Amino acid sequence: MNIQSTEQIPISGIAELLKLQRAFFDSGKTRDISFRISQIKKLHELVNSHQQALMDALQKDLHKPAYESLMTELGPFYSEVRHFIRHIRDWSLPETVATSLFNTPGSSQIIREPYGNVMVIAPWNYPFLLTFSPLLGAMAAGNCVILKPSEHAPHTSAVMAHIINKHFDSSYIHLIEGGIEETQALLAERWDYIFFTGGPEIGKIIYQSAAQHLTPVTLELGGKSPCIVHKDANLKLAAKRIAWGKWINSGQTCLAPDYLFVHEDVKNTFVQQIKEAIHAHYGSNPLQSQDYGKIINRRHYERLKSYLTNGNIIEGGNYDDEHLRIEPTIIENPATDSPVMQEEIFGPILPLYTYSNLEDVLTFIRQREKPLAAYLFSRSSSVQKTFLQQTSSGGVTINDTVLHISSSEMPFGGVGKSGIGGYHGKYSFDTFSHKKAVLHRSVQPLDNLLRFPPYSMSRLKIMKELLKRFL
Ligand code: NAD
């Protein structure tokens, strides 16, 4: 199927589109849980019927192998759909909580209400999943949505535009393709919620725009995610799992291990094992491998190539200017103030350092911005505990890489410079819902006698005594 971009509303129509979406939201249609479920099922069917078109588009944008597209983009989407459909009704029920003595008689509830009109801005590295996964959360919570995928993955963007703009009422969901100009036009409008995935620098622009209207945001950002291989790790397994997490999608994964610290006692064996893992995965010439991706565009390709001079190459280092591919590459001991250690790498180059004292590594990590993920390979529960207590990151996988993102039961998001907020499963539903506190007071005239003025001295004494006893 050759899909072209479809029926997009132009920049000049954005204000009118938003007006229509507000009217749709105000009609109350999205408050109906059955409507939400039916629309999610419809989206699921559409994705299913466009699966091949999506995989072809991902292949064109990122040289993403079909298998990887299923495993890391479509599969997680299908799994979230199932989870949402199973749980939306429960998540939507008012949550009854205890009522304080002061408010008795009465009852207290938390009601999750949709924010209203939501914008989702997505990046290019997992261009389908990072657009449609937040979309699911926004739909499940009962919002109207405008999607803005990345201009750097145009083929995937076109298929998503076709899926959305041809099949959904634009007053409910619409997708705007385009680049900075389109995003800025969208940001000029007032939103009830903005969900952004991308780099921290653009994240700041989004946050500033949102602040004009005090719009709440989720910012799913990136950073330099460290990975430690301790001396007691299962080295073969660690090598295989790090090679997978680092070089899937050619390293263009927000939570890929960014740099490695390997204990000096096991360094030589580990390096041998990770070289073997690379070649087991991608053959003797990864640049020819059908299972290995390409760099998204020439700008990022040139940026990544420039890192190759920042350290001593001990594996890989070859590249293909025509097809924008760089081999899985390990560089040893780059200066910590060199670009490869100052910027998020977001590509197939892996700096490697050795250490003798774990405390030094933990201090190194703590002295830098809080990363999106952190990884430790060690069999020791006390080393694991120390690592968890002494580092802060959006999430952690122990003895593997990347996989904590795959759970619908845990929030995925950053902390500090790697982001604000989290999503997946119930956390997505909550992200896109305002939690409204509702107190129902009894209509019986049983008011606390100490509540109303005038406040005499004797009542002041009683109040002090009560506060001492009960608070
Ligand atoms: P990008 O360049 O595609 O930008 C993301 C979005 O911002 C796009 O839709 C783009 O149109 C828009 N944009 C770009 N410049 C803009 C501007 N000046 N004003 C307004 N909008 C603008 O993607 P990127 O930022 O290069 O993505 C890579 C980054 O995303 C990495 O830092 C990576 O770690 C991070 N990331 C994070 C996650 C996560 O889930 N936390 C996932 C994937 C990627």
Short mmCIF file of C-alpha atoms and ligand atoms in Angstrom, two decimals:
data_model
loop_
_atom_site.label_atom_id
_atom_site.label_comp_id
_atom_site.label_asym_id
_atom_site.label_seq_id
_atom_site.Cartn_x
_atom_site.Cartn_y
_atom_site.Cartn_z
CA MET A 1 0.00 0.00 0.00
CA ASN A 2 1.50 3.36 -0.97
CA ILE A 3 0.14 5.83 1.52
CA GLN A 4 0.41 9.56 1.09
CA SER A 5 -0.25 12.14 3.78
CA THR A 6 -3.96 12.70 4.08
CA GLU A 7 -6.47 15.46 4.55
CA GLN A 8 -4.59 17.52 7.02
CA ILE A 9 -6.01 20.72 8.38
CA PRO A 10 -3.61 23.58 7.43
CA ILE A 11 -1.89 25.81 10.00
CA SER A 12 -4.44 28.56 9.33
CA GLY A 13 -7.20 26.16 10.42
CA ILE A 14 -5.68 25.13 13.76
CA ALA A 15 -7.62 27.63 15.89
CA GLU A 16 -10.90 26.56 14.25
CA LEU A 17 -10.01 22.88 14.68
CA LEU A 18 -9.40 23.41 18.36
CA LYS A 19 -12.74 25.20 18.67
CA LEU A 20 -14.44 22.17 17.11
CA GLN A 21 -12.58 19.85 19.47
CA ARG A 22 -13.67 21.95 22.47
CA ALA A 23 -17.28 21.72 21.30
CA PHE A 24 -16.91 17.95 20.86
CA PHE A 25 -15.49 17.61 24.35
CA ASP A 26 -18.23 19.81 25.81
CA SER A 27 -20.86 17.62 24.15
CA GLY A 28 -19.95 15.02 26.81
CA LYS A 29 -19.49 12.22 24.28
CA THR A 30 -16.03 11.29 25.55
CA ARG A 31 -17.33 10.96 29.14
CA ASP A 32 -19.08 7.77 28.08
CA ILE A 33 -16.77 4.83 28.86
CA SER A 34 -18.39 2.68 26.15
CA PHE A 35 -17.55 5.37 23.58
CA ARG A 36 -13.92 5.41 24.73
CA ILE A 37 -13.65 1.62 24.52
CA SER A 38 -15.26 1.50 21.09
CA GLN A 39 -12.86 4.17 19.76
CA ILE A 40 -9.82 2.36 21.17
CA LYS A 41 -11.04 -0.87 19.54
CA LYS A 42 -11.48 1.01 16.27
CA LEU A 43 -7.92 2.38 16.53
CA HIS A 44 -6.65 -1.13 17.27
CA GLU A 45 -8.37 -2.54 14.17
CA LEU A 46 -7.02 0.27 12.01
CA VAL A 47 -3.46 -0.26 13.23
CA ASN A 48 -3.88 -3.98 12.64
CA SER A 49 -5.08 -3.47 9.09
CA HIS A 50 -2.23 -1.00 8.40
CA GLN A 51 0.42 -3.14 10.09
CA GLN A 52 2.32 -3.87 6.87
CA ALA A 53 2.19 -0.21 5.79
CA LEU A 54 3.55 0.83 9.19
CA MET A 55 6.36 -1.73 9.05
CA ASP A 56 7.28 -0.63 5.52
CA ALA A 57 7.32 3.01 6.64
CA LEU A 58 9.52 2.22 9.65
CA GLN A 59 11.87 0.36 7.33
CA LYS A 60 12.11 3.44 5.10
CA ASP A 61 12.56 5.94 7.94
CA LEU A 62 14.98 3.98 10.15
CA HIS A 63 15.81 0.77 8.28
CA LYS A 64 13.90 -0.84 11.12
CA PRO A 65 13.66 -4.61 10.57
CA ALA A 66 10.03 -5.83 10.43
CA TYR A 67 10.72 -8.07 13.44
CA GLU A 68 11.97 -5.11 15.49
CA SER A 69 8.96 -3.01 14.44
CA LEU A 70 6.67 -5.74 15.76
CA MET A 71 8.67 -6.24 18.94
CA THR A 72 9.28 -2.60 19.90
CA GLU A 73 6.52 -0.53 18.26
CA LEU A 74 3.38 -2.49 17.32
CA GLY A 75 3.63 -5.22 19.98
CA PRO A 76 3.75 -2.80 22.95
CA PHE A 77 0.83 -0.87 21.41
CA TYR A 78 -1.33 -4.03 21.10
CA SER A 79 -0.40 -5.05 24.62
CA GLU A 80 -1.40 -1.62 26.01
CA VAL A 81 -4.71 -1.77 24.08
CA ARG A 82 -5.56 -5.09 25.75
CA HIS A 83 -4.60 -3.75 29.17
CA PHE A 84 -6.66 -0.59 28.71
CA ILE A 85 -9.77 -2.37 27.47
CA ARG A 86 -9.58 -4.76 30.42
CA HIS A 87 -9.23 -2.00 33.03
CA ILE A 88 -10.76 1.30 31.81
CA ARG A 89 -14.07 0.72 33.59
CA ASP A 90 -12.37 0.04 36.94
CA TRP A 91 -9.98 2.97 36.57
CA SER A 92 -12.88 5.31 35.82
CA LEU A 93 -14.85 4.49 38.97
CA PRO A 94 -14.88 7.18 41.67
CA GLU A 95 -12.38 6.24 44.36
CA THR A 96 -13.86 6.39 47.83
CA VAL A 97 -11.43 7.56 50.51
CA ALA A 98 -11.67 8.12 54.28
CA THR A 99 -13.46 11.25 55.51
CA SER A 100 -11.71 13.25 58.21
CA LEU A 101 -13.29 13.73 61.62
CA PHE A 102 -13.76 17.43 60.93
CA ASN A 103 -15.85 16.64 57.82
CA THR A 104 -18.03 14.01 59.47
CA PRO A 105 -20.79 13.29 58.67
CA GLY A 106 -19.90 13.18 55.00
CA SER A 107 -18.21 11.09 52.34
CA SER A 108 -15.13 11.70 50.21
CA GLN A 109 -14.30 10.63 46.68
CA ILE A 110 -11.68 11.20 44.04
CA ILE A 111 -13.18 11.50 40.57
CA ARG A 112 -10.94 11.15 37.52
CA GLU A 113 -12.16 13.59 34.91
CA PRO A 114 -10.64 14.15 31.46
CA TYR A 115 -8.58 17.32 31.08
CA GLY A 116 -10.32 18.16 27.78
CA ASN A 117 -8.16 19.12 24.80
CA VAL A 118 -4.80 17.48 24.72
CA MET A 119 -1.80 17.73 22.41
CA VAL A 120 0.73 14.90 21.97
CA ILE A 121 4.08 15.83 20.41
CA ALA A 122 6.26 12.87 19.42
CA PRO A 123 9.87 12.22 18.31
CA TRP A 124 11.28 10.18 15.42
CA ASN A 125 13.07 7.23 17.03
CA TYR A 126 10.01 5.07 17.81
CA PRO A 127 7.73 7.26 15.72
CA PHE A 128 4.66 5.02 15.85
CA LEU A 129 4.72 3.87 19.48
CA LEU A 130 5.64 7.24 20.96
CA THR A 131 2.70 8.85 19.13
CA PHE A 132 0.06 6.16 19.57
CA SER A 133 0.89 5.02 23.10
CA PRO A 134 0.19 8.45 24.67
CA LEU A 135 -2.82 8.70 22.34
CA LEU A 136 -4.26 5.57 23.93
CA GLY A 137 -3.91 7.07 27.41
CA ALA A 138 -5.52 10.33 26.31
CA MET A 139 -8.45 8.49 24.65
CA ALA A 140 -8.93 6.14 27.60
CA ALA A 141 -9.17 9.09 29.96
CA GLY A 142 -11.79 10.75 27.71
CA ASN A 143 -9.92 13.59 26.03
CA CYS A 144 -9.97 15.03 22.52
CA VAL A 145 -6.52 14.85 20.97
CA ILE A 146 -4.30 16.53 18.42
CA LEU A 147 -1.20 14.56 17.48
CA LYS A 148 2.02 16.11 16.19
CA PRO A 149 4.47 13.39 15.11
CA SER A 150 8.07 14.10 14.15
CA GLU A 151 8.89 15.45 10.71
CA HIS A 152 12.09 13.36 10.73
CA ALA A 153 10.20 10.07 10.24
CA PRO A 154 7.97 11.23 7.34
CA HIS A 155 6.89 7.82 6.05
CA THR A 156 5.59 6.68 9.43
CA SER A 157 4.04 10.09 9.98
CA ALA A 158 2.15 9.75 6.66
CA VAL A 159 0.70 6.32 7.56
CA MET A 160 -0.37 7.57 10.99
CA ALA A 161 -1.98 10.64 9.38
CA HIS A 162 -3.88 8.32 7.04
CA ILE A 163 -5.05 6.12 9.92
CA ILE A 164 -6.25 9.05 12.00
CA ASN A 165 -7.40 11.67 9.55
CA LYS A 166 -9.24 9.33 7.23
CA HIS A 167 -11.07 7.39 9.91
CA PHE A 168 -11.69 9.61 12.93
CA ASP A 169 -13.83 12.70 13.28
CA SER A 170 -11.33 15.59 13.32
CA SER A 171 -13.34 17.19 16.15
CA TYR A 172 -12.31 14.20 18.26
CA ILE A 173 -8.79 13.24 17.06
CA HIS A 174 -6.64 14.80 14.39
CA LEU A 175 -3.02 14.50 13.34
CA ILE A 176 -1.01 17.47 12.12
CA GLU A 177 2.10 16.58 10.14
CA GLY A 178 4.97 19.00 9.76
CA GLY A 179 7.91 20.50 11.56
CA ILE A 180 8.79 23.37 13.83
CA GLU A 181 6.44 25.84 12.16
CA GLU A 182 3.43 23.56 12.71
CA THR A 183 4.48 22.76 16.29
CA GLN A 184 4.89 26.44 17.08
CA ALA A 185 1.46 27.23 15.62
CA LEU A 186 -0.01 24.49 17.81
CA LEU A 187 1.87 25.73 20.87
CA ALA A 188 0.42 29.21 20.38
CA GLU A 189 -3.02 27.80 21.28
CA ARG A 190 -4.33 27.14 24.74
CA TRP A 191 -4.33 23.41 25.70
CA ASP A 192 -5.64 21.58 28.72
CA TYR A 193 -2.65 19.20 28.66
CA ILE A 194 0.54 18.81 26.61
CA PHE A 195 2.36 15.49 26.41
CA PHE A 196 5.81 15.87 24.84
CA THR A 197 8.47 13.28 24.03
CA GLY A 198 11.82 14.53 22.72
CA GLY A 199 15.10 16.06 23.79
CA PRO A 200 15.55 18.28 26.88
CA GLU A 201 16.32 21.40 24.80
CA ILE A 202 13.01 21.27 22.91
CA GLY A 203 11.40 20.15 26.15
CA LYS A 204 12.30 23.56 27.62
CA ILE A 205 10.60 25.33 24.68
CA ILE A 206 7.45 23.26 25.22
CA TYR A 207 7.49 23.92 28.98
CA GLN A 208 7.85 27.68 28.40
CA SER A 209 4.95 27.73 25.93
CA ALA A 210 2.80 25.69 28.31
CA ALA A 211 3.62 28.10 31.14
CA GLN A 212 1.92 30.96 29.22
CA HIS A 213 -1.41 29.30 30.01
CA LEU A 214 -0.30 27.31 33.09
CA THR A 215 -0.99 24.18 31.05
CA PRO A 216 0.08 20.98 32.81
CA VAL A 217 2.65 18.88 30.96
CA THR A 218 4.33 15.55 30.77
CA LEU A 219 7.86 15.83 29.43
CA GLU A 220 9.39 12.51 28.37
CA LEU A 221 13.00 13.47 27.74
CA GLY A 222 16.36 11.77 27.42
CA GLY A 223 19.83 11.84 28.95
CA LYS A 224 22.94 9.76 29.45
CA SER A 225 21.90 6.43 30.95
CA PRO A 226 24.83 4.69 32.69
CA CYS A 227 25.42 0.94 32.81
CA ILE A 228 27.68 -0.82 35.33
CA VAL A 229 29.09 -4.32 34.95
CA HIS A 230 30.29 -5.42 38.39
CA LYS A 231 32.92 -8.12 38.90
CA ASP A 232 30.36 -10.71 40.06
CA ALA A 233 28.08 -10.30 36.99
CA ASN A 234 27.23 -13.14 34.64
CA LEU A 235 29.45 -11.65 31.92
CA LYS A 236 28.17 -13.57 28.93
CA LEU A 237 24.57 -12.70 29.73
CA ALA A 238 25.47 -9.07 30.50
CA ALA A 239 27.32 -8.73 27.18
CA LYS A 240 24.40 -10.17 25.22
CA ARG A 241 21.79 -8.02 26.98
CA ILE A 242 23.83 -4.81 26.77
CA ALA A 243 24.52 -5.43 23.06
CA TRP A 244 20.78 -5.83 22.50
CA GLY A 245 19.75 -2.71 24.47
CA LYS A 246 22.50 -0.56 22.98
CA TRP A 247 22.30 -1.48 19.30
CA ILE A 248 18.62 -2.10 18.78
CA ASN A 249 17.42 0.73 16.47
CA SER A 250 21.13 1.58 16.00
CA GLY A 251 21.37 3.02 19.49
CA GLN A 252 18.59 5.55 18.83
CA THR A 253 16.67 4.53 21.92
CA CYS A 254 16.05 7.08 24.66
CA LEU A 255 16.90 4.62 27.41
CA ALA A 256 19.73 2.71 25.68
CA PRO A 257 22.87 2.35 27.82
CA ASP A 258 24.79 5.55 27.00
CA TYR A 259 28.13 4.60 28.58
CA LEU A 260 29.61 1.61 30.40
CA PHE A 261 31.64 1.15 33.58
CA VAL A 262 33.19 -2.34 33.79
CA HIS A 263 35.08 -3.66 36.82
CA GLU A 264 38.79 -3.92 36.03
CA ASP A 265 38.97 -7.59 37.10
CA VAL A 266 36.53 -8.66 34.38
CA LYS A 267 37.17 -6.06 31.69
CA ASN A 268 39.11 -8.22 29.23
CA THR A 269 36.67 -11.11 29.41
CA PHE A 270 33.68 -8.77 29.15
CA VAL A 271 35.07 -6.94 26.11
CA GLN A 272 35.63 -10.29 24.40
CA GLN A 273 32.06 -11.35 25.26
CA ILE A 274 30.43 -8.14 24.00
CA LYS A 275 32.37 -8.34 20.72
CA GLU A 276 31.09 -11.89 20.31
CA ALA A 277 27.54 -10.75 21.14
CA ILE A 278 27.68 -7.98 18.49
CA HIS A 279 28.77 -10.44 15.82
CA ALA A 280 26.30 -13.08 16.95
CA HIS A 281 23.53 -10.48 16.51
CA TYR A 282 24.67 -8.66 13.36
CA GLY A 283 27.20 -10.96 11.65
CA SER A 284 30.80 -10.23 10.79
CA ASN A 285 29.85 -7.08 8.85
CA PRO A 286 27.04 -5.27 10.70
CA LEU A 287 26.91 -2.57 7.99
CA GLN A 288 25.47 -5.23 5.67
CA SER A 289 23.07 -6.69 8.23
CA GLN A 290 19.36 -6.60 7.43
CA ASP A 291 18.76 -6.66 11.19
CA TYR A 292 20.65 -3.46 11.87
CA GLY A 293 19.18 0.04 11.56
CA LYS A 294 20.34 3.31 10.04
CA ILE A 295 20.80 6.78 11.49
CA ILE A 296 17.71 8.90 11.03
CA ASN A 297 19.26 11.73 8.99
CA ARG A 298 22.55 13.22 7.84
CA ARG A 299 22.72 15.79 10.64
CA HIS A 300 22.60 13.11 13.34
CA TYR A 301 24.89 10.85 11.27
CA GLU A 302 27.60 13.56 11.08
CA ARG A 303 27.19 14.34 14.78
CA LEU A 304 27.70 10.66 15.65
CA LYS A 305 30.64 10.25 13.29
CA SER A 306 32.40 13.15 15.00
CA TYR A 307 32.30 11.19 18.31
CA LEU A 308 34.49 8.48 16.78
CA THR A 309 37.56 10.64 17.38
CA ASN A 310 36.76 11.14 21.07
CA GLY A 311 38.36 7.90 22.32
CA ASN A 312 40.27 4.77 21.40
CA ILE A 313 38.08 2.52 19.19
CA ILE A 314 38.24 -1.09 20.41
CA GLU A 315 35.32 -2.42 18.35
CA GLY A 316 33.62 -1.26 15.14
CA GLY A 317 34.22 2.29 13.98
CA ASN A 318 33.34 1.71 10.31
CA TYR A 319 30.54 3.60 8.63
CA ASP A 320 28.61 3.91 5.38
CA ASP A 321 28.13 7.51 4.22
CA GLU A 322 25.64 6.55 1.55
CA HIS A 323 23.23 4.62 3.75
CA LEU A 324 23.85 6.55 6.99
CA ARG A 325 24.96 3.49 8.96
CA ILE A 326 27.61 3.30 11.67
CA GLU A 327 28.83 -0.02 13.06
CA PRO A 328 28.23 -0.98 16.67
CA THR A 329 31.25 0.81 18.11
CA ILE A 330 32.96 0.74 21.50
CA ILE A 331 35.39 3.52 22.38
CA GLU A 332 37.60 3.30 25.42
CA ASN A 333 38.26 6.07 27.92
CA PRO A 334 37.05 9.18 26.11
CA ALA A 335 37.80 12.33 28.13
CA THR A 336 34.83 13.01 30.37
CA ASP A 337 34.67 16.57 29.03
CA SER A 338 34.64 15.42 25.37
CA PRO A 339 31.39 15.81 23.34
CA VAL A 340 30.63 12.07 23.46
CA MET A 341 30.47 12.29 27.27
CA GLN A 342 28.85 15.72 27.46
CA GLU A 343 25.94 15.06 25.09
CA GLU A 344 23.37 12.28 24.94
CA ILE A 345 24.85 9.91 22.33
CA PHE A 346 21.58 8.55 20.91
CA GLY A 347 23.44 6.36 18.42
CA PRO A 348 25.56 3.20 18.12
CA ILE A 349 28.69 4.42 19.95
CA LEU A 350 29.38 3.09 23.43
CA PRO A 351 32.09 4.62 25.65
CA LEU A 352 33.68 2.13 28.06
CA TYR A 353 35.57 2.86 31.29
CA THR A 354 37.02 0.51 33.88
CA TYR A 355 36.79 0.96 37.63
CA SER A 356 38.08 -0.62 40.81
CA ASN A 357 35.89 1.09 43.40
CA LEU A 358 32.09 1.09 42.93
CA GLU A 359 31.70 4.18 45.15
CA ASP A 360 33.69 6.21 42.60
CA VAL A 361 31.30 5.16 39.82
CA LEU A 362 28.24 6.02 41.89
CA THR A 363 29.73 9.45 42.67
CA PHE A 364 30.42 9.97 38.94
CA ILE A 365 26.78 9.21 38.12
CA ARG A 366 25.44 11.41 40.95
CA GLN A 367 27.53 14.37 39.82
CA ARG A 368 25.77 14.36 36.45
CA GLU A 369 22.18 15.10 35.42
CA LYS A 370 19.67 12.47 36.54
CA PRO A 371 19.36 9.99 33.64
CA LEU A 372 16.25 8.41 32.15
CA ALA A 373 17.53 4.93 33.05
CA ALA A 374 20.37 3.27 34.95
CA TYR A 375 21.59 -0.32 34.69
CA LEU A 376 23.57 -2.62 36.94
CA PHE A 377 24.78 -6.13 36.30
CA SER A 378 25.62 -7.83 39.60
CA ARG A 379 24.47 -10.93 41.46
CA SER A 380 24.97 -9.32 44.87
CA SER A 381 21.82 -8.03 46.55
CA SER A 382 23.87 -5.64 48.69
CA VAL A 383 25.52 -4.13 45.59
CA GLN A 384 22.08 -3.84 43.99
CA LYS A 385 20.72 -2.12 47.12
CA THR A 386 23.63 0.33 47.24
CA PHE A 387 23.14 1.14 43.55
CA LEU A 388 19.41 1.77 44.01
CA GLN A 389 19.95 3.92 47.10
CA GLN A 390 22.84 5.97 45.80
CA THR A 391 21.68 6.83 42.28
CA SER A 392 18.55 8.55 41.00
CA SER A 393 17.12 7.87 37.54
CA GLY A 394 13.73 7.67 35.82
CA GLY A 395 13.82 3.86 35.99
CA VAL A 396 16.16 0.92 36.52
CA THR A 397 16.62 -2.56 35.16
CA ILE A 398 18.95 -4.78 37.17
CA ASN A 399 20.80 -7.49 35.22
CA ASP A 400 19.31 -6.41 31.89
CA THR A 401 18.75 -3.27 29.84
CA VAL A 402 15.73 -1.28 28.62
CA LEU A 403 13.08 -3.80 29.69
CA HIS A 404 11.51 -1.87 32.59
CA ILE A 405 9.83 0.22 29.87
CA SER A 406 7.86 -2.81 28.71
CA SER A 407 5.59 -3.10 31.75
CA SER A 408 2.05 -1.72 31.81
CA GLU A 409 2.20 -2.00 35.61
CA MET A 410 5.04 0.50 36.15
CA PRO A 411 5.31 4.19 35.25
CA PHE A 412 7.77 5.06 32.52
CA GLY A 413 9.30 8.52 32.71
CA GLY A 414 12.26 10.59 33.76
CA VAL A 415 13.35 12.60 36.75
CA GLY A 416 15.20 15.93 36.84
CA LYS A 417 16.58 16.72 33.39
CA SER A 418 15.29 13.42 31.96
CA GLY A 419 11.66 14.41 32.35
CA ILE A 420 8.53 15.23 34.28
CA GLY A 421 5.75 12.68 34.80
CA GLY A 422 5.30 9.13 33.60
CA TYR A 423 2.88 6.90 31.69
CA HIS A 424 1.90 3.35 30.63
CA GLY A 425 -1.13 1.40 31.81
CA LYS A 426 -2.95 3.02 34.72
CA TYR A 427 -0.25 5.69 34.90
CA SER A 428 -1.27 6.85 31.40
CA PHE A 429 -4.90 6.99 32.44
CA ASP A 430 -3.97 9.04 35.51
CA THR A 431 -1.63 11.29 33.51
CA PHE A 432 -4.48 12.36 31.25
CA SER A 433 -7.05 12.68 34.06
CA HIS A 434 -7.55 15.46 36.56
CA LYS A 435 -8.05 13.95 40.01
CA LYS A 436 -10.98 15.92 41.39
CA ALA A 437 -11.50 15.81 45.14
CA VAL A 438 -15.22 15.71 45.96
CA LEU A 439 -16.60 15.98 49.50
CA HIS A 440 -20.29 15.24 50.01
CA ARG A 441 -21.49 16.81 53.28
CA SER A 442 -24.53 15.60 55.12
CA VAL A 443 -27.55 17.91 54.85
CA GLN A 444 -28.29 17.27 58.53
CA PRO A 445 -27.45 20.41 60.58
CA LEU A 446 -24.77 18.51 62.54
CA ASP A 447 -22.02 21.07 62.31
CA ASN A 448 -18.94 21.04 64.43
CA LEU A 449 -19.72 23.64 67.09
CA LEU A 450 -16.16 24.87 67.17
CA ARG A 451 -16.23 25.82 63.49
CA PHE A 452 -18.07 29.15 63.37
CA PRO A 453 -17.21 32.56 64.91
CA PRO A 454 -17.27 34.19 67.35
CA TYR A 455 -14.10 32.55 68.74
CA SER A 456 -14.02 32.99 72.55
CA MET A 457 -10.96 32.48 74.75
CA SER A 458 -12.42 29.28 76.20
CA ARG A 459 -12.88 27.86 72.66
CA LEU A 460 -9.31 28.77 71.84
CA LYS A 461 -8.22 26.63 74.78
CA ILE A 462 -10.40 23.73 73.64
CA MET A 463 -9.05 24.02 70.10
CA LYS A 464 -5.46 23.91 71.35
CA GLU A 465 -6.24 20.85 73.47
CA LEU A 466 -7.93 19.09 70.54
CA LEU A 467 -5.04 19.80 68.19
CA LYS A 468 -2.62 18.41 70.78
CA ARG A 469 -4.63 15.21 71.17
CA PHE A 470 -5.69 14.49 67.61
CA LEU A 471 -3.01 15.95 65.33
P1 NAD B 1 12.51 15.66 17.34
O1 NAD B 1 13.57 16.52 16.70
O2 NAD B 1 11.68 14.80 16.46
O3 NAD B 1 11.60 16.62 18.20
C1 NAD B 1 10.49 16.15 18.89
C2 NAD B 1 9.29 16.95 18.50
O4 NAD B 1 9.50 18.32 18.80
C3 NAD B 1 8.96 16.88 17.01
O5 NAD B 1 7.57 16.65 16.86
C4 NAD B 1 9.39 18.23 16.48
O6 NAD B 1 8.59 18.66 15.40
C5 NAD B 1 9.20 19.13 17.66
N1 NAD B 1 10.14 20.28 17.63
C6 NAD B 1 11.42 20.27 17.21
N2 NAD B 1 11.97 21.49 17.34
C7 NAD B 1 11.02 22.29 17.84
C8 NAD B 1 10.97 23.69 18.20
N3 NAD B 1 12.02 24.50 18.08
N4 NAD B 1 9.80 24.18 18.69
C9 NAD B 1 8.73 23.37 18.83
N5 NAD B 1 8.73 22.06 18.50
C10 NAD B 1 9.84 21.52 18.02
O7 NAD B 1 13.09 14.67 18.36
P2 NAD B 1 14.33 14.81 19.22
O8 NAD B 1 14.10 15.88 20.22
O9 NAD B 1 15.58 14.85 18.38
O10 NAD B 1 14.24 13.35 19.90
C11 NAD B 1 15.33 12.78 20.45
C12 NAD B 1 15.29 13.01 21.94
O11 NAD B 1 14.10 12.45 22.45
C13 NAD B 1 16.41 12.32 22.67
O12 NAD B 1 16.90 13.19 23.66
C14 NAD B 1 15.73 11.14 23.33
O13 NAD B 1 16.35 10.68 24.50
C15 NAD B 1 14.38 11.69 23.60
N6 NAD B 1 13.40 10.63 23.71
C16 NAD B 1 12.82 10.42 24.91
C17 NAD B 1 11.91 9.39 25.05
C18 NAD B 1 11.21 9.12 26.34
O14 NAD B 1 10.25 8.36 26.30
N7 NAD B 1 11.64 9.69 27.45
C19 NAD B 1 11.60 8.59 23.95
C20 NAD B 1 12.22 8.85 22.74
C21 NAD B 1 13.12 9.88 22.61
#
